[in-house]
Every structure is written in structure tokens, then in C-alpha cells.
Short mmCIF file of C-alpha atoms in Angstrom, two decimals:
data_model
loop_
_atom_site.label_atom_id
_atom_site.label_comp_id
_atom_site.label_asym_id
_atom_site.label_seq_id
_atom_site.Cartn_x
_atom_site.Cartn_y
_atom_site.Cartn_z
CA MET A 1 -14.99 -20.03 -69.91
CA ALA A 2 -12.94 -20.30 -73.09
CA SER A 3 -10.43 -17.74 -71.87
CA GLY A 4 -9.25 -19.92 -69.00
CA ASP A 5 -9.85 -17.13 -66.45
CA PHE A 6 -10.68 -18.48 -63.01
CA ALA A 7 -12.23 -16.55 -60.14
CA ALA A 8 -9.39 -17.46 -57.79
CA GLY A 9 -6.79 -16.69 -60.46
CA ARG A 10 -6.17 -20.39 -61.00
CA PRO A 11 -8.19 -23.62 -61.31
CA GLU A 12 -8.89 -25.43 -58.03
CA MET A 13 -9.40 -28.88 -59.61
CA VAL A 14 -6.90 -29.91 -62.30
CA VAL A 15 -7.78 -33.10 -64.17
CA LEU A 16 -5.10 -34.74 -66.31
CA ASP A 17 -5.29 -37.63 -68.74
CA ILE A 18 -2.20 -39.87 -68.81
CA ASP A 19 -1.34 -41.35 -72.22
CA GLY A 20 -0.72 -38.63 -74.77
CA THR A 21 -1.05 -35.92 -72.10
CA LEU A 22 1.28 -36.57 -69.16
CA HIS A 23 3.66 -38.31 -71.54
CA ALA A 24 3.90 -38.88 -75.28
CA ALA A 25 1.99 -42.10 -75.88
CA SER A 26 3.59 -44.91 -77.84
CA ASP A 27 2.01 -46.42 -80.93
CA THR A 28 0.40 -49.01 -78.67
CA HIS A 29 -2.62 -47.70 -76.81
CA ARG A 30 -2.12 -47.84 -73.05
CA GLY A 31 1.24 -49.52 -73.49
CA ALA A 32 3.78 -50.18 -70.75
CA HIS A 33 4.63 -47.34 -68.38
CA GLN A 34 6.64 -44.59 -70.04
CA GLY A 35 8.43 -41.95 -68.03
CA ILE A 36 7.09 -38.44 -67.49
CA SER A 37 9.47 -35.64 -68.48
CA VAL A 38 11.22 -33.53 -65.86
CA ALA A 39 9.31 -30.44 -67.02
CA VAL A 40 5.89 -32.09 -66.71
CA ARG A 41 6.70 -33.63 -63.33
CA ALA A 42 7.72 -30.20 -62.03
CA ALA A 43 4.58 -28.59 -63.45
CA VAL A 44 2.26 -31.12 -61.81
CA ARG A 45 4.19 -30.80 -58.53
CA ALA A 46 3.62 -27.03 -58.65
CA VAL A 47 -0.12 -27.61 -58.95
CA ALA A 48 -0.16 -29.92 -55.94
CA GLU A 49 1.99 -27.57 -53.86
CA SER A 50 -0.41 -24.72 -54.57
CA GLY A 51 -3.19 -26.55 -52.77
CA ALA A 52 -5.24 -27.23 -55.89
CA HIS A 53 -6.63 -30.75 -56.35
CA VAL A 54 -4.74 -32.87 -58.90
CA VAL A 55 -6.76 -35.73 -60.39
CA LEU A 56 -5.38 -38.20 -62.92
CA CYS A 57 -8.16 -39.44 -65.18
CA THR A 58 -7.48 -42.35 -67.51
CA GLY A 59 -8.78 -45.35 -69.37
CA ARG A 60 -6.06 -47.41 -67.67
CA LEU A 61 -6.96 -49.84 -64.93
CA SER A 62 -6.00 -48.88 -61.40
CA ALA A 63 -2.93 -51.15 -61.30
CA ALA A 64 -1.59 -49.59 -64.51
CA THR A 65 -2.21 -46.08 -63.15
CA LEU A 66 -0.20 -46.54 -59.95
CA PRO A 67 3.27 -46.20 -61.58
CA PHE A 68 2.35 -42.67 -62.74
CA LEU A 69 1.05 -41.68 -59.31
CA GLN A 70 4.30 -42.92 -57.81
CA GLU A 71 6.45 -41.13 -60.37
CA LEU A 72 4.58 -37.89 -59.64
CA GLU A 73 5.02 -38.56 -55.90
CA MET A 74 1.35 -37.86 -55.29
CA SER A 75 0.86 -38.25 -51.54
CA ALA A 76 -2.74 -37.01 -51.69
CA GLY A 77 -5.59 -36.74 -54.14
CA PHE A 78 -7.43 -39.12 -56.40
CA ALA A 79 -7.25 -40.94 -59.71
CA VAL A 80 -10.21 -41.83 -61.92
CA CYS A 81 -9.47 -45.08 -63.73
CA SER A 82 -11.18 -47.37 -66.24
CA ASN A 83 -12.80 -44.47 -68.11
CA GLY A 84 -14.71 -43.41 -65.00
CA ALA A 85 -15.67 -46.80 -63.55
CA VAL A 86 -13.14 -46.76 -60.68
CA LEU A 87 -12.00 -44.06 -58.25
CA ILE A 88 -8.84 -44.70 -56.23
CA ASP A 89 -6.93 -42.92 -53.48
CA ALA A 90 -3.76 -41.57 -55.10
CA ALA A 91 -1.58 -42.13 -52.04
CA THR A 92 -2.56 -45.73 -51.28
CA GLY A 93 -4.09 -47.07 -54.49
CA ARG A 94 -7.14 -48.14 -52.47
CA VAL A 95 -10.37 -48.43 -54.47
CA ILE A 96 -12.84 -45.87 -53.10
CA GLU A 97 -15.69 -46.30 -55.57
CA GLN A 98 -16.45 -48.64 -58.44
CA VAL A 99 -19.31 -49.22 -60.87
CA SER A 100 -19.65 -52.79 -62.14
CA PHE A 101 -21.82 -54.51 -64.74
CA SER A 102 -22.67 -58.10 -65.60
CA LEU A 103 -20.85 -59.59 -68.58
CA SER A 104 -23.49 -62.11 -69.59
CA VAL A 105 -25.36 -59.92 -72.11
CA PRO A 106 -22.33 -58.04 -73.53
CA ILE A 107 -20.34 -61.24 -74.07
CA ALA A 108 -23.30 -62.84 -75.85
CA HIS A 109 -23.43 -59.90 -78.28
CA LEU A 110 -19.68 -59.53 -78.77
CA ARG A 111 -18.65 -63.13 -79.32
CA GLU A 112 -21.09 -63.35 -82.24
CA ARG A 113 -20.01 -60.10 -83.89
CA LEU A 114 -16.27 -60.35 -83.29
CA PRO A 115 -14.86 -63.82 -84.00
CA GLY A 116 -11.35 -64.18 -82.64
CA ALA A 117 -11.64 -61.22 -80.27
CA VAL A 118 -9.70 -61.21 -76.98
CA PHE A 119 -11.54 -60.01 -73.87
CA VAL A 120 -9.81 -58.48 -70.85
CA ALA A 121 -12.06 -57.86 -67.82
CA GLU A 122 -10.99 -55.86 -64.78
CA ASP A 123 -11.00 -57.16 -61.22
CA PRO A 124 -10.45 -53.80 -59.46
CA GLY A 125 -7.41 -53.63 -57.23
CA VAL A 126 -6.41 -57.19 -58.14
CA GLY A 127 -5.82 -57.64 -61.85
CA VAL A 128 -7.66 -58.95 -64.89
CA TRP A 129 -9.35 -62.00 -66.33
CA ALA A 130 -8.28 -62.42 -69.96
CA THR A 131 -9.21 -64.83 -72.73
CA GLY A 132 -5.76 -64.30 -74.26
CA LEU A 133 -2.58 -62.26 -73.91
CA VAL A 134 -2.37 -58.85 -75.55
CA ASP A 135 0.18 -56.02 -75.57
CA ASP A 136 -1.68 -53.74 -73.20
CA ALA A 137 -0.86 -52.16 -69.85
CA ASP A 138 -3.84 -54.01 -68.41
CA THR A 139 -1.80 -57.20 -68.67
CA HIS A 140 1.50 -55.62 -67.55
CA TYR A 141 0.37 -54.88 -63.99
CA GLY A 142 -1.47 -56.95 -61.40
CA ALA A 143 -2.51 -60.57 -61.65
CA VAL A 144 -3.53 -61.90 -65.07
CA THR A 145 -5.84 -64.90 -64.92
CA LEU A 146 -6.36 -66.64 -68.25
CA VAL A 147 -9.92 -67.91 -68.65
CA GLU A 148 -12.21 -69.34 -71.28
CA ILE A 149 -14.80 -66.99 -72.70
CA ASP A 150 -17.59 -69.02 -71.09
CA ASP A 151 -16.05 -68.27 -67.69
CA LEU A 152 -16.61 -64.55 -68.25
CA VAL A 153 -20.32 -64.94 -68.88
CA ALA A 154 -21.03 -65.41 -65.16
CA ALA A 155 -18.69 -62.63 -64.05
CA SER A 156 -19.08 -58.91 -63.41
CA THR A 157 -16.48 -56.25 -64.15
CA THR A 158 -15.88 -52.51 -64.03
CA ARG A 159 -14.34 -52.34 -67.51
CA LEU A 160 -14.10 -54.80 -70.37
CA ALA A 161 -11.43 -54.21 -73.00
CA VAL A 162 -12.14 -55.84 -76.36
CA HIS A 163 -9.16 -56.47 -78.65
CA TRP A 164 -9.69 -57.71 -82.22
CA PRO A 165 -6.33 -58.93 -83.53
CA GLY A 166 -5.82 -58.83 -87.29
CA HIS A 167 -8.35 -56.05 -87.79
CA ARG A 168 -8.22 -52.27 -87.97
CA GLY A 169 -9.76 -49.85 -85.53
CA CYS A 170 -12.29 -48.68 -88.10
CA GLU A 171 -13.41 -52.28 -88.66
CA LEU A 172 -14.08 -52.76 -84.95
CA ALA A 173 -15.89 -49.42 -84.75
CA ASP A 174 -18.03 -50.39 -87.74
CA ALA A 175 -18.85 -53.76 -86.19
CA LEU A 176 -20.10 -52.06 -83.04
CA SER A 177 -21.66 -48.91 -84.52
CA ASN A 178 -25.44 -48.59 -84.55
CA LYS A 179 -25.69 -51.87 -82.67
CA ALA A 180 -26.26 -50.86 -79.08
CA ILE A 181 -25.23 -53.40 -76.48
CA PRO A 182 -27.66 -53.32 -73.56
CA TYR A 183 -26.49 -51.98 -70.18
CA VAL A 184 -23.08 -50.70 -71.34
CA GLU A 185 -21.22 -47.68 -72.70
CA CYS A 186 -18.83 -48.45 -75.57
CA CYS A 187 -15.77 -46.40 -76.55
CA CYS A 188 -13.83 -47.30 -79.72
CA TYR A 189 -10.38 -46.00 -80.65
CA PRO A 190 -10.04 -45.18 -84.37
CA ASP A 191 -6.30 -45.88 -84.56
CA GLU A 192 -6.41 -49.48 -83.32
CA PRO A 193 -8.75 -52.49 -82.94
CA LEU A 194 -9.70 -51.81 -79.32
CA ALA A 195 -12.95 -50.96 -77.56
CA ASP A 196 -13.61 -50.26 -73.88
CA LEU A 197 -16.95 -51.17 -72.31
CA THR A 198 -18.21 -49.79 -69.00
CA SER A 199 -21.58 -49.76 -67.30
CA ALA A 200 -24.27 -47.58 -68.87
CA GLY A 201 -23.87 -43.98 -67.75
CA VAL A 202 -20.23 -44.41 -66.73
CA THR A 203 -17.87 -41.81 -68.19
CA LYS A 204 -14.85 -39.89 -66.99
CA ALA A 205 -17.08 -36.81 -66.72
CA ALA A 206 -19.69 -38.54 -64.56
CA MET A 207 -17.16 -39.72 -61.97
CA LEU A 208 -15.38 -36.36 -62.02
CA GLU A 209 -18.61 -34.52 -61.32
CA ARG A 210 -19.30 -36.67 -58.25
CA LEU A 211 -15.73 -36.05 -57.08
CA ARG A 212 -16.01 -32.30 -57.70
CA VAL A 213 -19.08 -32.12 -55.48
CA GLN A 214 -17.34 -34.18 -52.80
CA LEU A 215 -14.31 -31.85 -52.88
CA ARG A 216 -16.58 -28.77 -52.80
CA VAL A 217 -14.95 -27.23 -55.82
CA ALA A 218 -17.07 -24.80 -57.85
CA ALA A 219 -17.88 -26.01 -61.36
CA SER A 220 -16.33 -22.80 -62.66
CA GLU A 221 -12.95 -23.69 -61.10
CA THR A 222 -12.27 -26.92 -63.06
CA LEU A 223 -9.57 -27.50 -65.68
CA ALA A 224 -9.26 -30.71 -67.70
CA VAL A 225 -6.56 -31.71 -70.20
CA GLY A 226 -6.66 -34.71 -72.52
CA ASP A 227 -5.99 -36.03 -76.00
CA GLY A 228 -8.26 -39.02 -76.69
CA VAL A 229 -11.79 -39.72 -77.85
CA ASN A 230 -12.49 -41.00 -74.34
CA ASP A 231 -11.61 -37.50 -73.04
CA MET A 232 -14.22 -35.60 -75.05
CA GLU A 233 -16.96 -35.64 -72.40
CA MET A 234 -14.38 -34.73 -69.75
CA LEU A 235 -13.23 -31.71 -71.76
CA ALA A 236 -16.83 -30.59 -72.22
CA TRP A 237 -17.49 -31.10 -68.49
CA ALA A 238 -14.67 -28.81 -67.34
CA ALA A 239 -15.02 -25.05 -67.11
CA HIS A 240 -11.91 -24.95 -69.30
CA GLY A 241 -11.15 -28.02 -71.41
CA VAL A 242 -7.78 -28.22 -73.16
CA ALA A 243 -6.89 -30.66 -75.94
CA MET A 244 -3.29 -31.63 -76.56
CA GLY A 245 -1.76 -30.68 -79.89
CA ASN A 246 -1.37 -34.38 -80.68
CA SER A 247 -5.08 -35.09 -80.26
CA PRO A 248 -7.44 -35.88 -83.18
CA ALA A 249 -9.46 -33.08 -84.77
CA SER A 250 -12.67 -34.41 -83.18
CA VAL A 251 -11.15 -33.94 -79.71
CA GLN A 252 -9.77 -30.49 -80.47
CA ALA A 253 -13.21 -29.46 -81.73
CA VAL A 254 -14.84 -29.88 -78.30
CA ALA A 255 -12.03 -28.16 -76.38
CA ASP A 256 -11.82 -24.51 -75.34
CA GLU A 257 -8.13 -24.46 -76.22
CA VAL A 258 -5.40 -26.54 -77.85
CA CYS A 259 -1.95 -26.57 -76.24
CA PRO A 260 1.35 -27.90 -77.65
CA SER A 261 1.77 -31.65 -78.02
CA ALA A 262 2.89 -34.04 -75.31
CA ALA A 263 6.17 -34.59 -77.16
CA ASP A 264 6.83 -30.85 -76.70
CA ASP A 265 5.87 -30.87 -72.98
CA GLY A 266 2.67 -29.03 -73.82
CA LEU A 267 1.15 -29.80 -70.43
CA ALA A 268 4.03 -28.07 -68.64
CA THR A 269 3.64 -25.01 -70.86
CA LEU A 270 -0.10 -24.90 -70.16
CA LEU A 271 0.08 -25.33 -66.38
CA ALA A 272 2.78 -22.64 -66.08
CA ARG A 273 0.09 -20.10 -66.97
CA TRP A 274 -1.43 -20.54 -63.48
CA PHE A 275 1.16 -22.43 -61.43
CA ARG A 276 4.87 -21.61 -61.13
#
């Protein structure tokens, strides 16, 4: 449905990434909370007031997603966090669903390949366990418990962020490419030395599809907007997937449409097509 025409005249499920979509992301991936523009806040409010389902969908942990839900004054709906591993109630922040995996095998693989790496593991609804401090929203919200790497081996998590200080994103991607880690999905970010690991089969698209069925929204009535490599499956999942103008070429290639950049309030311009 590349034209963006919906049977009801508008999409009934509107899925929005946060960083680089709701607001212009900083140079630091998933950095501290940055404000949403007046135009974008009004556009998202118009979607909610129409009766359509608004779903934030992000790589951020649940605690780091809550400030955006509060700024948008979302009193209903859902947010998909941790790249699809966690589903929360937008009004209360309560964890509704989560998909965890054991860290024993991934840590054994990663500590050998990535000397000096810092690991940040999510404890949904509580905070994180971290082997060091990093400039990431995951350590700006909720409780941060510093642990030794051996302490993580016996733990389970919904999402493991791997930071490799002193290296480039392409170096981390090369270190993990063609070397599958059992039981997990791995997403690398080309512009910085960061990788996100979730349980095998966990993606934004997979959680969104379960939510779509639960909400009884037709597959043909879904709109998704994003800008990152972790949004590509989500954009392909939606009936109409829109890439932000600030997104990489690989993301734009899988989208049905490219809208103006987040810095130019592209999301507000896009949503005004169906919601005023």
C-alpha cells in the first residue's frame, strides 16, 4: 500500500519510533530525554483524539521511554520497548509482556570477541545491571546496579546493550558479523560502537504483530514511522512504512515513503495528511 491510502480514510494503528522520529536525535544514540516539538506533540495528540491507536516503538528500555509518554500525555495505549522485547501500558508504565533470554552463552561469546566492552542488561520495570557506566539513556533512568561480568553469566535479561569504548561502529559490526551467537538476535548501529541483543525471534515487528491482533486492527490499517536500522522490519511489517528524511539509505530503501527529517518536524507534516 505504497500510496498510504487506508480503507477507513486513515490508519487505525500508528506506530512511532522515538529517537530521530519523534524528536531529532543527538549524536549519542538513545541519549538523555530531549523535548518533542510543539508541532509533533500536537500531531500525535490529533491521532490519539481521533480514536486511532498510538504505539511508541523504540530500542529504549521502558524506564527511558516513560518521559516521552508523559510529554505526549498519553493516557491510553501501549509502548513497545527494548526493540520488541517489552510491551508496557502507556498510561501506567506497567510491563504487560516481556521476552527474556539467558546471558550465559552470549556473555561467553562476547567477552572473548570484545575485550574492554561494557555490558548493560535490562531488569524490566526496575533498571539495569551494568559492568560500567556509559552515556546512554539506559543508565539515565531507573536503578543502575554495577556488577562484575561474571555476575551477568547467571542472569537473564530482555535486552543486552553492548558498548565497545574506543572503537567504531563498523569495528563492532565486523566483530559480530557472520558469527552467530546462539539464542539471540543482534542489531548493530553503524554510526557508533553499540549493539543490542534480544532473544531469538524478538523484533519490533514481531511484538507489533501480536499487539495488532490483540487490538483487532486490520493489517491493512497500520502505519509505521522510523529512522533506524532497528526499524527496518517494522517498516516492512506495516501496510505503509515511512522512513524519516534523516534515516540512512538502507532504511529508506525498505520504506514505502520518505518524509521530511525530524529536525524539520517531518512527523507532524506526515500525520497531518490523515489527522488534523
